[in-house]
PDB file of C-alpha atoms in Angstrom:
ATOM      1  CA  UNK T 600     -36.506  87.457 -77.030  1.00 47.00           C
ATOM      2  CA  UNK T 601     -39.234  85.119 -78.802  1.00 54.00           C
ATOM      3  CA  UNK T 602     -39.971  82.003 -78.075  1.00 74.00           C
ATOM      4  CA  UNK T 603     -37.743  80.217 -80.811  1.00 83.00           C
ATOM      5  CA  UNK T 604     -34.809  78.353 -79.849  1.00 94.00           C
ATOM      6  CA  UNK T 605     -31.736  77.320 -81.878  1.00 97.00           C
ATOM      7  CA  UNK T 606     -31.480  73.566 -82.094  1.00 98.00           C
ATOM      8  CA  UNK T 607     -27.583  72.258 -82.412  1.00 98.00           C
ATOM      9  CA  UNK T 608     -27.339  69.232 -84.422  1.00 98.00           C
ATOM     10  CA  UNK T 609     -23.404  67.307 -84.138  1.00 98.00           C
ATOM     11  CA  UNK T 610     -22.379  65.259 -86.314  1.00 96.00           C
ATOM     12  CA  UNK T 611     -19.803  63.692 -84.417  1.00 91.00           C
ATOM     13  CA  UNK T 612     -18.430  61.168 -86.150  1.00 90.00           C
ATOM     14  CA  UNK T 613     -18.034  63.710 -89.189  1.00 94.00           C
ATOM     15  CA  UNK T 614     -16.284  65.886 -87.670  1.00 94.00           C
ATOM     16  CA  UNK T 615     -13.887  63.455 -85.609  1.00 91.00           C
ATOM     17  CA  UNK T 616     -13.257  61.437 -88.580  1.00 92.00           C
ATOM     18  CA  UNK T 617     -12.224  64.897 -90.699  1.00 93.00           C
ATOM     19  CA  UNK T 618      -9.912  65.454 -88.222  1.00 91.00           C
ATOM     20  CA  UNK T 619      -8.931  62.118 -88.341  1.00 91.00           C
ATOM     21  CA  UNK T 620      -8.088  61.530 -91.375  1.00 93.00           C
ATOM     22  CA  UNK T 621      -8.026  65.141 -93.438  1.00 91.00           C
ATOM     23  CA  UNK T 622      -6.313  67.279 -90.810  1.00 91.00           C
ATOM     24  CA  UNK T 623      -4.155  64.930 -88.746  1.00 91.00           C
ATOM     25  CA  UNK T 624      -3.851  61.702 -90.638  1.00 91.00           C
ATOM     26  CA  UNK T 625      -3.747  59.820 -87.621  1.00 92.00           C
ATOM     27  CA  UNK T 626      -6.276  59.211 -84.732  1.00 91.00           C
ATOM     28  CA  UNK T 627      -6.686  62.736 -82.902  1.00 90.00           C
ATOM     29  CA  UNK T 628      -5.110  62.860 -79.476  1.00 90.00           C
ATOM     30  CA  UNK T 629      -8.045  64.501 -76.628  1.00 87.00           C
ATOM     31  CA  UNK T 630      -6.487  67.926 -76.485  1.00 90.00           C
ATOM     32  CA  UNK T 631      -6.776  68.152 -80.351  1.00 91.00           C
ATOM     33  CA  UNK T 632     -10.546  67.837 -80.225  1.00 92.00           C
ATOM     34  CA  UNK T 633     -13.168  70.249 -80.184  1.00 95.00           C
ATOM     35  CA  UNK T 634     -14.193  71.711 -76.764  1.00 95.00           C
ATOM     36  CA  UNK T 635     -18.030  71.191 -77.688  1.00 95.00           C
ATOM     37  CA  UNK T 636     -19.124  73.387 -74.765  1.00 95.00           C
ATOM     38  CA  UNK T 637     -17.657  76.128 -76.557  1.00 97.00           C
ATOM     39  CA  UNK T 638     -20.132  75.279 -79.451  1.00 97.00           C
ATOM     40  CA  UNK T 639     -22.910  75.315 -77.262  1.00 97.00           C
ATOM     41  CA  UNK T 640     -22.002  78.856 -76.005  1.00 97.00           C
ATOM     42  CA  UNK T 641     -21.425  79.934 -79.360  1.00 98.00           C
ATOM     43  CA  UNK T 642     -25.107  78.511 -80.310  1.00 97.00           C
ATOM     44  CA  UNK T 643     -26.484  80.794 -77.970  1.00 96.00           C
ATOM     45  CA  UNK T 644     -24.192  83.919 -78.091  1.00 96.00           C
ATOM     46  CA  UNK T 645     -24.361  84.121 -81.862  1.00 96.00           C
ATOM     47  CA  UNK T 646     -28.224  84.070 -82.192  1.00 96.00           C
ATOM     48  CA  UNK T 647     -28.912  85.243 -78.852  1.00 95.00           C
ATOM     49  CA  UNK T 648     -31.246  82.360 -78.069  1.00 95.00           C
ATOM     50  CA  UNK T 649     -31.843  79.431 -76.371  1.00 96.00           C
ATOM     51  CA  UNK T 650     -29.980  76.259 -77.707  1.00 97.00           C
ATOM     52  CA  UNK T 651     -31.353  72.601 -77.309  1.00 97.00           C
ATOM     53  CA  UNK T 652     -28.144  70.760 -78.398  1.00 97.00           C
ATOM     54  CA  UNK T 653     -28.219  67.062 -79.895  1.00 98.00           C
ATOM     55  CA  UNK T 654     -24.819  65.006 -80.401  1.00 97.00           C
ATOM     56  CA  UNK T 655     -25.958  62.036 -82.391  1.00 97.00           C
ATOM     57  CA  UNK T 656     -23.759  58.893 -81.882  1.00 94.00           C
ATOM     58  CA  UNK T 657     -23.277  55.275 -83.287  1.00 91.00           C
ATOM     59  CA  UNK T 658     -23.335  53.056 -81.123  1.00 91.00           C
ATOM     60  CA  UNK T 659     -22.634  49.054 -81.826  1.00 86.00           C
ATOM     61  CA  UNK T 660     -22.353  47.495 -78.474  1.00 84.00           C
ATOM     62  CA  UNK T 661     -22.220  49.139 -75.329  1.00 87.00           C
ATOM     63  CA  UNK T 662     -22.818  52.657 -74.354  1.00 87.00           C
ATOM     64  CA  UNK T 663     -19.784  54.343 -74.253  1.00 89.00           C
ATOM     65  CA  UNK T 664     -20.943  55.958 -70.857  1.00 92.00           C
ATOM     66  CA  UNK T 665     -18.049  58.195 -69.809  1.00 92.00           C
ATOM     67  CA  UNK T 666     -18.329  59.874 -73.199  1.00 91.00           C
ATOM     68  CA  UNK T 667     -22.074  60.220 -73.082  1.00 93.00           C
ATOM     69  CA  UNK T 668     -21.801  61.643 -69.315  1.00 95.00           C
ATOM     70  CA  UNK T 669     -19.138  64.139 -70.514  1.00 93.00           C
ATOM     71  CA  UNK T 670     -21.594  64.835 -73.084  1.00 95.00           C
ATOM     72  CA  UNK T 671     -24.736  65.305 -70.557  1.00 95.00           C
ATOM     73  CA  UNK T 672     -22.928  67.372 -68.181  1.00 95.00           C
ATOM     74  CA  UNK T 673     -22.021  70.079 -71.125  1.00 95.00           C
ATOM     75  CA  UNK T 674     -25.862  70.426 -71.838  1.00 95.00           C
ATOM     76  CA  UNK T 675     -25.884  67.932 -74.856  1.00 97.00           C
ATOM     77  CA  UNK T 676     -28.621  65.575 -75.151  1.00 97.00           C
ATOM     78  CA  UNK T 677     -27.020  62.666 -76.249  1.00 96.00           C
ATOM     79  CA  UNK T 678     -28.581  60.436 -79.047  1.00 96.00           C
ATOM     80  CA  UNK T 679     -27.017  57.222 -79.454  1.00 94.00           C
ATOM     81  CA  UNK T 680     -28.223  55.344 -82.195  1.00 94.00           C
ATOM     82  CA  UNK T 681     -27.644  51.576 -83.927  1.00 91.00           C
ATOM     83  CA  UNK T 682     -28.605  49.712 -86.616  1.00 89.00           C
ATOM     84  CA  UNK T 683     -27.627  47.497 -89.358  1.00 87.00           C
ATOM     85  CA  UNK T 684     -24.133  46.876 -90.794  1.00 84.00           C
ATOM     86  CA  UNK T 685     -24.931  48.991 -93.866  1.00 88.00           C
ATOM     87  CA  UNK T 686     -27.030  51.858 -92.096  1.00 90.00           C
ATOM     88  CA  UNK T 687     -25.656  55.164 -91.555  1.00 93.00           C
ATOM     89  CA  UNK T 688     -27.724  55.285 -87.899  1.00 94.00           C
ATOM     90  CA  UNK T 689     -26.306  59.171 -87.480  1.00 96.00           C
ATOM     91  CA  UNK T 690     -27.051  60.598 -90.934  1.00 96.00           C
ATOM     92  CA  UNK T 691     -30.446  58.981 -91.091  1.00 96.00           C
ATOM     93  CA  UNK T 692     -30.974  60.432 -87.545  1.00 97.00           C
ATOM     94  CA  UNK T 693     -29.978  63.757 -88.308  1.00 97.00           C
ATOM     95  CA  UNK T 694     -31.821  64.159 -91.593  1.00 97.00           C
ATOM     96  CA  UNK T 695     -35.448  62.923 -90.023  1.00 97.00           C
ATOM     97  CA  UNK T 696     -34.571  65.459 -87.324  1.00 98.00           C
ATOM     98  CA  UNK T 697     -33.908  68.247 -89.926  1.00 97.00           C
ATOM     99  CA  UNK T 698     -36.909  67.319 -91.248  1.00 96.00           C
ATOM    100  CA  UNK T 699     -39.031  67.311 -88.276  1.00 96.00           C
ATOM    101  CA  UNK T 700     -37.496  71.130 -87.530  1.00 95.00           C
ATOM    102  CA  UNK T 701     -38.693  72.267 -90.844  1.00 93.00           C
ATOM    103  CA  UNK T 702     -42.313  71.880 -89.352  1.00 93.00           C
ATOM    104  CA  UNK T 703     -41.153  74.385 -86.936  1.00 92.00           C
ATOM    105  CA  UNK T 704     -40.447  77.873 -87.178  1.00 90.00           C
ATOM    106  CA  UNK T 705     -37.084  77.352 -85.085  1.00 94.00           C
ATOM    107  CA  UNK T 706     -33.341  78.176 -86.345  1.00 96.00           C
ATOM    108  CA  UNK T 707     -31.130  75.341 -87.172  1.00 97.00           C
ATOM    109  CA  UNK T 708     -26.815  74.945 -86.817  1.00 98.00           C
ATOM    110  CA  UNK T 709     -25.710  71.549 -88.054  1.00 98.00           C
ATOM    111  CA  UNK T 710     -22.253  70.597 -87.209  1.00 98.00           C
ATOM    112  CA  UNK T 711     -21.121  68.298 -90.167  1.00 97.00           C
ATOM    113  CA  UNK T 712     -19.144  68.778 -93.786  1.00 96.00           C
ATOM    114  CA  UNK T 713     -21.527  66.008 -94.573  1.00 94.00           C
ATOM    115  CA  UNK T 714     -23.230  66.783 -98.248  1.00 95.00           C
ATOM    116  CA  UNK T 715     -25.839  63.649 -97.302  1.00 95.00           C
ATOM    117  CA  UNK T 716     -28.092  66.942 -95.468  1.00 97.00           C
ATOM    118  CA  UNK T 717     -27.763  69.109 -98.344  1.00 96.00           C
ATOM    119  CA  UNK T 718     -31.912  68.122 -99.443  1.00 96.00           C
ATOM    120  CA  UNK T 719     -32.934  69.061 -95.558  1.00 96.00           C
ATOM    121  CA  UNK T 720     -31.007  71.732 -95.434  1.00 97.00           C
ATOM    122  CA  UNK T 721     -31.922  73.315 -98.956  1.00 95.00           C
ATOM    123  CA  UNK T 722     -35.736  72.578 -97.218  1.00 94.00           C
ATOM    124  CA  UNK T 723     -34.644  75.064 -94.087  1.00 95.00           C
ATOM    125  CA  UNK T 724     -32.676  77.896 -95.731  1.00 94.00           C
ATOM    126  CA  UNK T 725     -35.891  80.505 -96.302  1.00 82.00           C
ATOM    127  CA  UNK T 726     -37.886  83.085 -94.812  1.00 73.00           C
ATOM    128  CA  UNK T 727     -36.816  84.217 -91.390  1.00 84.00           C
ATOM    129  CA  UNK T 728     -35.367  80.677 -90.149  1.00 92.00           C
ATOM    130  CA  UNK T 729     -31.898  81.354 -89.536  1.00 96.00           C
ATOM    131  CA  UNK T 730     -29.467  78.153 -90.128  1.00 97.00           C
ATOM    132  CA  UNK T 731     -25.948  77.460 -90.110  1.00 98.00           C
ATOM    133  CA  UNK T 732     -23.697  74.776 -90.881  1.00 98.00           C
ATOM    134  CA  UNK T 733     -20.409  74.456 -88.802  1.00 98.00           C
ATOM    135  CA  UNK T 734     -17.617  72.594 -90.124  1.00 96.00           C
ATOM    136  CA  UNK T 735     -13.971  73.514 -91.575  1.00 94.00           C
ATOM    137  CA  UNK T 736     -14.219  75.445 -94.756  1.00 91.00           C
ATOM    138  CA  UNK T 737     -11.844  73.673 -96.783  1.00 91.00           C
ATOM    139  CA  UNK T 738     -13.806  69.848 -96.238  1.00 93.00           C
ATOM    140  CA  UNK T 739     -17.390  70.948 -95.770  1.00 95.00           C
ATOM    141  CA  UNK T 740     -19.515  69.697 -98.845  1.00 95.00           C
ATOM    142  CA  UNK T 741     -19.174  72.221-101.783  1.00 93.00           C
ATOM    143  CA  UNK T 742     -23.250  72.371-102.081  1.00 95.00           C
ATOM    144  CA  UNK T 743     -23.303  73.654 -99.022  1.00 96.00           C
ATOM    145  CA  UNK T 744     -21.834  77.028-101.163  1.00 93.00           C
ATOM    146  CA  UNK T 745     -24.420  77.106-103.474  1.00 92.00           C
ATOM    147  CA  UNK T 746     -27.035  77.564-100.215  1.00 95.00           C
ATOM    148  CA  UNK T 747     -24.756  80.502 -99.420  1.00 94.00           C
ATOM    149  CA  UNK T 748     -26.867  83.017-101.190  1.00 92.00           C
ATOM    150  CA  UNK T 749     -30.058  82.404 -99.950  1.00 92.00           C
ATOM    151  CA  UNK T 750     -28.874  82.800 -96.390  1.00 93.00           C
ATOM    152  CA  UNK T 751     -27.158  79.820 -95.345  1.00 97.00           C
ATOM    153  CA  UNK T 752     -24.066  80.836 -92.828  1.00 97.00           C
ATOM    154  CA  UNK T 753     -21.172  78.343 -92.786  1.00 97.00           C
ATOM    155  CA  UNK T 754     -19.301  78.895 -89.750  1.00 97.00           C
ATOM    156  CA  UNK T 755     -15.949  77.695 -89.396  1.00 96.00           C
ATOM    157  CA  UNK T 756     -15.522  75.145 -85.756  1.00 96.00           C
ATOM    158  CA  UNK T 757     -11.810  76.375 -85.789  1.00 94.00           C
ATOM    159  CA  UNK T 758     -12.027  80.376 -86.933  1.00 92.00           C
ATOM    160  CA  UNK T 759     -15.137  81.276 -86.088  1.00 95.00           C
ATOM    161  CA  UNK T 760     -16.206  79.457 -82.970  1.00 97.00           C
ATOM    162  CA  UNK T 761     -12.356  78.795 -81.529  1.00 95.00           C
ATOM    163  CA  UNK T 762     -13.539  75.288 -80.238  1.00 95.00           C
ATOM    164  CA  UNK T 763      -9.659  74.277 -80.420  1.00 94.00           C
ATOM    165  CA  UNK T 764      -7.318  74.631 -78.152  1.00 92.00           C
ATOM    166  CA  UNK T 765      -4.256  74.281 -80.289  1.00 89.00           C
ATOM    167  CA  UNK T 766      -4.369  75.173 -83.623  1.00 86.00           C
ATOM    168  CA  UNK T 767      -4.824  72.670 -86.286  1.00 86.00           C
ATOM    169  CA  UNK T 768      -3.144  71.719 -89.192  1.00 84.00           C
ATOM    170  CA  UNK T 769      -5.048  72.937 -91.958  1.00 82.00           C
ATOM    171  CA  UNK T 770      -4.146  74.381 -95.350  1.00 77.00           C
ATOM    172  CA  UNK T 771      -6.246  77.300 -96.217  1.00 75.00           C
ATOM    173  CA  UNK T 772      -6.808  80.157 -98.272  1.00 76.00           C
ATOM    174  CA  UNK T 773      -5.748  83.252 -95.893  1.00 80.00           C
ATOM    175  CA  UNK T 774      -7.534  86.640 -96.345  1.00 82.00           C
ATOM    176  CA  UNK T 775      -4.578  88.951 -96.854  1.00 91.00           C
ATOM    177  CA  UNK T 776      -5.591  91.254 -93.590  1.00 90.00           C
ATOM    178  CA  UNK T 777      -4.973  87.864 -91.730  1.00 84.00           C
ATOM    179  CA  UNK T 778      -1.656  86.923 -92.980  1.00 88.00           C
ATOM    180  CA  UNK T 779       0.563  87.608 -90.293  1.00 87.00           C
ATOM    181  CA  UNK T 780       4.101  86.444 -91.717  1.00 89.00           C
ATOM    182  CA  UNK T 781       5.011  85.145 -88.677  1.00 88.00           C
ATOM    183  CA  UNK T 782       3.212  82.174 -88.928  1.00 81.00           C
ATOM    184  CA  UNK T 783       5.700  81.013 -91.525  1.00 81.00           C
ATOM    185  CA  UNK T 784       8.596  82.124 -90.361  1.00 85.00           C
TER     186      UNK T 784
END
Protein backbone atom coordinates (compact mmCIF):
# COMPACT_ATOMS: atom_id res chain seq x y z
CA UNK A 1 0.00 0.00 0.00
CA UNK A 2 1.66 3.55 -0.82
CA UNK A 3 1.35 6.34 0.88
CA UNK A 4 -1.51 8.02 -1.27
CA UNK A 5 -4.84 8.38 0.08
CA UNK A 6 -8.20 8.89 -1.67
CA UNK A 7 -9.72 12.20 -0.72
CA UNK A 8 -13.84 12.14 -0.80
CA UNK A 9 -15.22 15.37 -1.78
CA UNK A 10 -19.54 15.65 -1.10
CA UNK A 11 -21.33 17.80 -2.58
CA UNK A 12 -24.16 17.73 -0.41
CA UNK A 13 -26.41 20.04 -1.34
CA UNK A 14 -26.12 18.59 -5.03
CA UNK A 15 -26.93 15.59 -4.36
CA UNK A 16 -29.87 16.30 -1.76
CA UNK A 17 -31.33 18.80 -3.98
CA UNK A 18 -31.27 16.03 -7.12
CA UNK A 19 -33.10 13.99 -5.05
CA UNK A 20 -35.15 16.65 -4.17
CA UNK A 21 -36.33 17.83 -6.91
CA UNK A 22 -35.30 15.24 -10.00
CA UNK A 23 -36.03 11.94 -8.25
CA UNK A 24 -38.72 12.66 -5.67
CA UNK A 25 -40.21 16.01 -6.47
CA UNK A 26 -40.75 16.71 -3.03
CA UNK A 27 -38.40 17.22 0.03
CA UNK A 28 -36.71 13.66 0.69
CA UNK A 29 -37.94 11.96 3.82
CA UNK A 30 -34.45 10.62 6.15
CA UNK A 31 -34.75 7.00 5.15
CA UNK A 32 -34.64 8.09 1.42
CA UNK A 33 -31.20 9.61 1.82
CA UNK A 34 -27.92 8.35 1.24
CA UNK A 35 -26.25 6.34 4.08
CA UNK A 36 -22.88 8.39 3.55
CA UNK A 37 -20.93 5.90 5.69
CA UNK A 38 -21.50 3.52 3.07
CA UNK A 39 -19.64 6.01 0.70
CA UNK A 40 -16.88 6.25 2.90
CA UNK A 41 -16.46 2.40 2.95
CA UNK A 42 -16.85 2.29 -0.60
CA UNK A 43 -13.93 5.10 -0.88
CA UNK A 44 -11.72 2.81 0.70
CA UNK A 45 -12.83 -0.71 -0.50
CA UNK A 46 -12.84 0.34 -4.13
CA UNK A 47 -9.24 1.80 -4.24
CA UNK A 48 -7.99 -0.05 -1.41
CA UNK A 49 -6.72 3.07 0.35
CA UNK A 50 -7.04 5.35 2.90
CA UNK A 51 -9.95 7.94 2.53
CA UNK A 52 -9.86 11.54 4.12
CA UNK A 53 -13.57 12.42 3.50
CA UNK A 54 -14.84 16.19 3.24
CA UNK A 55 -18.76 17.02 3.23
CA UNK A 56 -18.81 20.66 2.32
CA UNK A 57 -21.90 22.55 3.68
CA UNK A 58 -23.66 26.04 3.45
CA UNK A 59 -24.22 27.36 6.20
CA UNK A 60 -26.27 30.90 6.74
CA UNK A 61 -26.85 31.15 10.40
CA UNK A 62 -26.23 28.67 12.86
CA UNK A 63 -24.42 25.45 12.72
CA UNK A 64 -26.69 22.89 12.14
CA UNK A 65 -24.85 20.80 14.92
CA UNK A 66 -26.75 17.50 15.08
CA UNK A 67 -26.13 17.16 11.35
CA UNK A 68 -22.49 18.08 11.53
CA UNK A 69 -22.03 15.56 14.65
CA UNK A 70 -23.77 12.81 12.61
CA UNK A 71 -21.38 13.82 10.07
CA UNK A 72 -18.12 13.69 12.48
CA UNK A 73 -18.97 10.50 14.00
CA UNK A 74 -19.09 8.70 10.32
CA UNK A 75 -15.41 9.92 9.72
CA UNK A 76 -16.42 13.07 7.63
CA UNK A 77 -14.66 16.19 8.22
CA UNK A 78 -17.22 18.57 8.01
CA UNK A 79 -16.68 21.94 6.12
CA UNK A 80 -19.25 24.39 6.66
CA UNK A 81 -18.93 27.32 4.70
CA UNK A 82 -20.85 31.00 4.21
CA UNK A 83 -20.74 33.82 2.28
CA UNK A 84 -22.58 36.30 0.32
CA UNK A 85 -26.16 36.11 -1.02
CA UNK A 86 -24.89 35.45 -4.55
CA UNK A 87 -21.84 33.07 -3.66
CA UNK A 88 -21.98 29.50 -4.25
CA UNK A 89 -19.77 28.96 -0.71
CA UNK A 90 -19.77 24.90 -1.60
CA UNK A 91 -18.80 24.95 -5.28
CA UNK A 92 -16.17 27.59 -4.76
CA UNK A 93 -14.96 25.38 -1.83
CA UNK A 94 -14.83 22.33 -3.63
CA UNK A 95 -13.16 23.61 -6.79
CA UNK A 96 -10.07 25.45 -4.74
CA UNK A 97 -9.87 22.07 -3.01
CA UNK A 98 -9.72 20.17 -6.38
CA UNK A 99 -7.30 22.42 -7.20
CA UNK A 100 -5.12 22.23 -4.27
CA UNK A 101 -5.23 18.09 -4.83
CA UNK A 102 -3.93 18.51 -8.27
CA UNK A 103 -0.56 19.62 -6.56
CA UNK A 104 -0.66 16.25 -5.10
CA UNK A 105 -0.16 12.99 -6.45
CA UNK A 106 -3.37 11.66 -4.47
CA UNK A 107 -6.68 10.05 -6.10
CA UNK A 108 -9.77 12.08 -6.11
CA UNK A 109 -13.93 10.85 -5.86
CA UNK A 110 -16.19 13.88 -6.03
CA UNK A 111 -19.71 13.29 -5.10
CA UNK A 112 -21.73 15.86 -7.24
CA UNK A 113 -23.65 15.88 -10.92
CA UNK A 114 -22.40 19.40 -10.69
CA UNK A 115 -20.77 20.42 -14.34
CA UNK A 116 -19.31 23.80 -12.34
CA UNK A 117 -15.97 21.07 -11.51
CA UNK A 118 -15.73 19.92 -14.93
CA UNK A 119 -12.23 22.55 -15.47
CA UNK A 120 -10.71 20.86 -12.02
CA UNK A 121 -11.62 17.79 -12.83
CA UNK A 122 -10.44 17.79 -16.62
CA UNK A 123 -7.00 19.20 -14.56
CA UNK A 124 -6.99 15.65 -12.41
CA UNK A 125 -7.99 12.98 -14.95
CA UNK A 126 -4.13 11.93 -16.15
CA UNK A 127 -1.29 9.85 -15.44
CA UNK A 128 -1.70 7.42 -12.60
CA UNK A 129 -4.18 9.69 -10.39
CA UNK A 130 -7.17 7.72 -10.19
CA UNK A 131 -10.57 9.93 -9.87
CA UNK A 132 -14.11 9.34 -9.81
CA UNK A 133 -17.17 11.20 -9.81
CA UNK A 134 -20.24 9.73 -7.90
CA UNK A 135 -23.57 10.84 -8.71
CA UNK A 136 -26.78 9.24 -10.55
CA UNK A 137 -26.10 8.59 -14.16
CA UNK A 138 -29.05 9.99 -15.65
CA UNK A 139 -28.46 13.88 -13.84
CA UNK A 140 -24.69 13.98 -13.57
CA UNK A 141 -23.31 16.76 -15.99
CA UNK A 142 -22.97 15.31 -19.58
CA UNK A 143 -19.11 16.65 -19.71
CA UNK A 144 -18.43 14.58 -17.21
CA UNK A 145 -18.81 11.75 -20.36
CA UNK A 146 -16.50 13.27 -22.46
CA UNK A 147 -13.68 12.74 -19.38
CA UNK A 148 -14.78 9.11 -19.65
CA UNK A 149 -12.06 8.14 -22.01
CA UNK A 150 -9.20 9.39 -20.49
CA UNK A 151 -9.95 7.53 -17.29
CA UNK A 152 -12.50 9.27 -15.45
CA UNK A 153 -14.91 6.54 -13.53
CA UNK A 154 -18.46 7.76 -12.86
CA UNK A 155 -19.84 5.70 -10.24
CA UNK A 156 -23.38 5.52 -9.69
CA UNK A 157 -24.41 6.52 -5.46
CA UNK A 158 -27.48 4.17 -6.06
CA UNK A 159 -26.00 1.05 -8.38
CA UNK A 160 -22.72 1.04 -7.71
CA UNK A 161 -22.14 2.06 -4.13
CA UNK A 162 -25.89 0.89 -2.74
CA UNK A 163 -25.88 4.01 -0.37
CA UNK A 164 -29.87 3.65 -0.41
CA UNK A 165 -31.81 1.84 1.52
CA UNK A 166 -34.94 1.77 -0.55
CA UNK A 167 -34.74 2.05 -3.99
CA UNK A 168 -35.33 5.25 -5.71
CA UNK A 169 -37.41 6.42 -8.25
CA UNK A 170 -35.38 6.84 -11.17
CA UNK A 171 -35.95 6.30 -14.88
CA UNK A 172 -33.05 4.69 -16.51
CA UNK A 173 -31.69 2.98 -19.32
CA UNK A 174 -31.49 -0.87 -18.08
CA UNK A 175 -28.70 -3.13 -19.48
CA UNK A 176 -30.73 -6.03 -20.83
CA UNK A 177 -28.80 -8.74 -18.40
CA UNK A 178 -30.41 -6.52 -15.61
CA UNK A 179 -33.92 -6.42 -16.66
CA UNK A 180 -35.60 -8.61 -14.43
CA UNK A 181 -39.41 -8.34 -15.59
CA UNK A 182 -40.51 -8.43 -12.35
CA UNK A 183 -39.84 -5.10 -11.57
CA UNK A 184 -42.73 -4.11 -13.79
CA UNK A 185 -45.00 -6.44 -13.18
Amino acid sequence: MSDEVTYLLVDGENIDATLGQSIFGRRPQPQERPRWDRLIRFAEEHWGQPVKSLFFLAVNGELPMPFVQALTSLGFRPVPLSGGPEDKVVDIAIQRTLEAIALRSDDIMLASNDGDFLPQIDALVHGSRRVGVIGFDEFRNSGFAALEQRGLELIDLEYDVEAFNVDLPRLRIIPIDEFDPLDFL
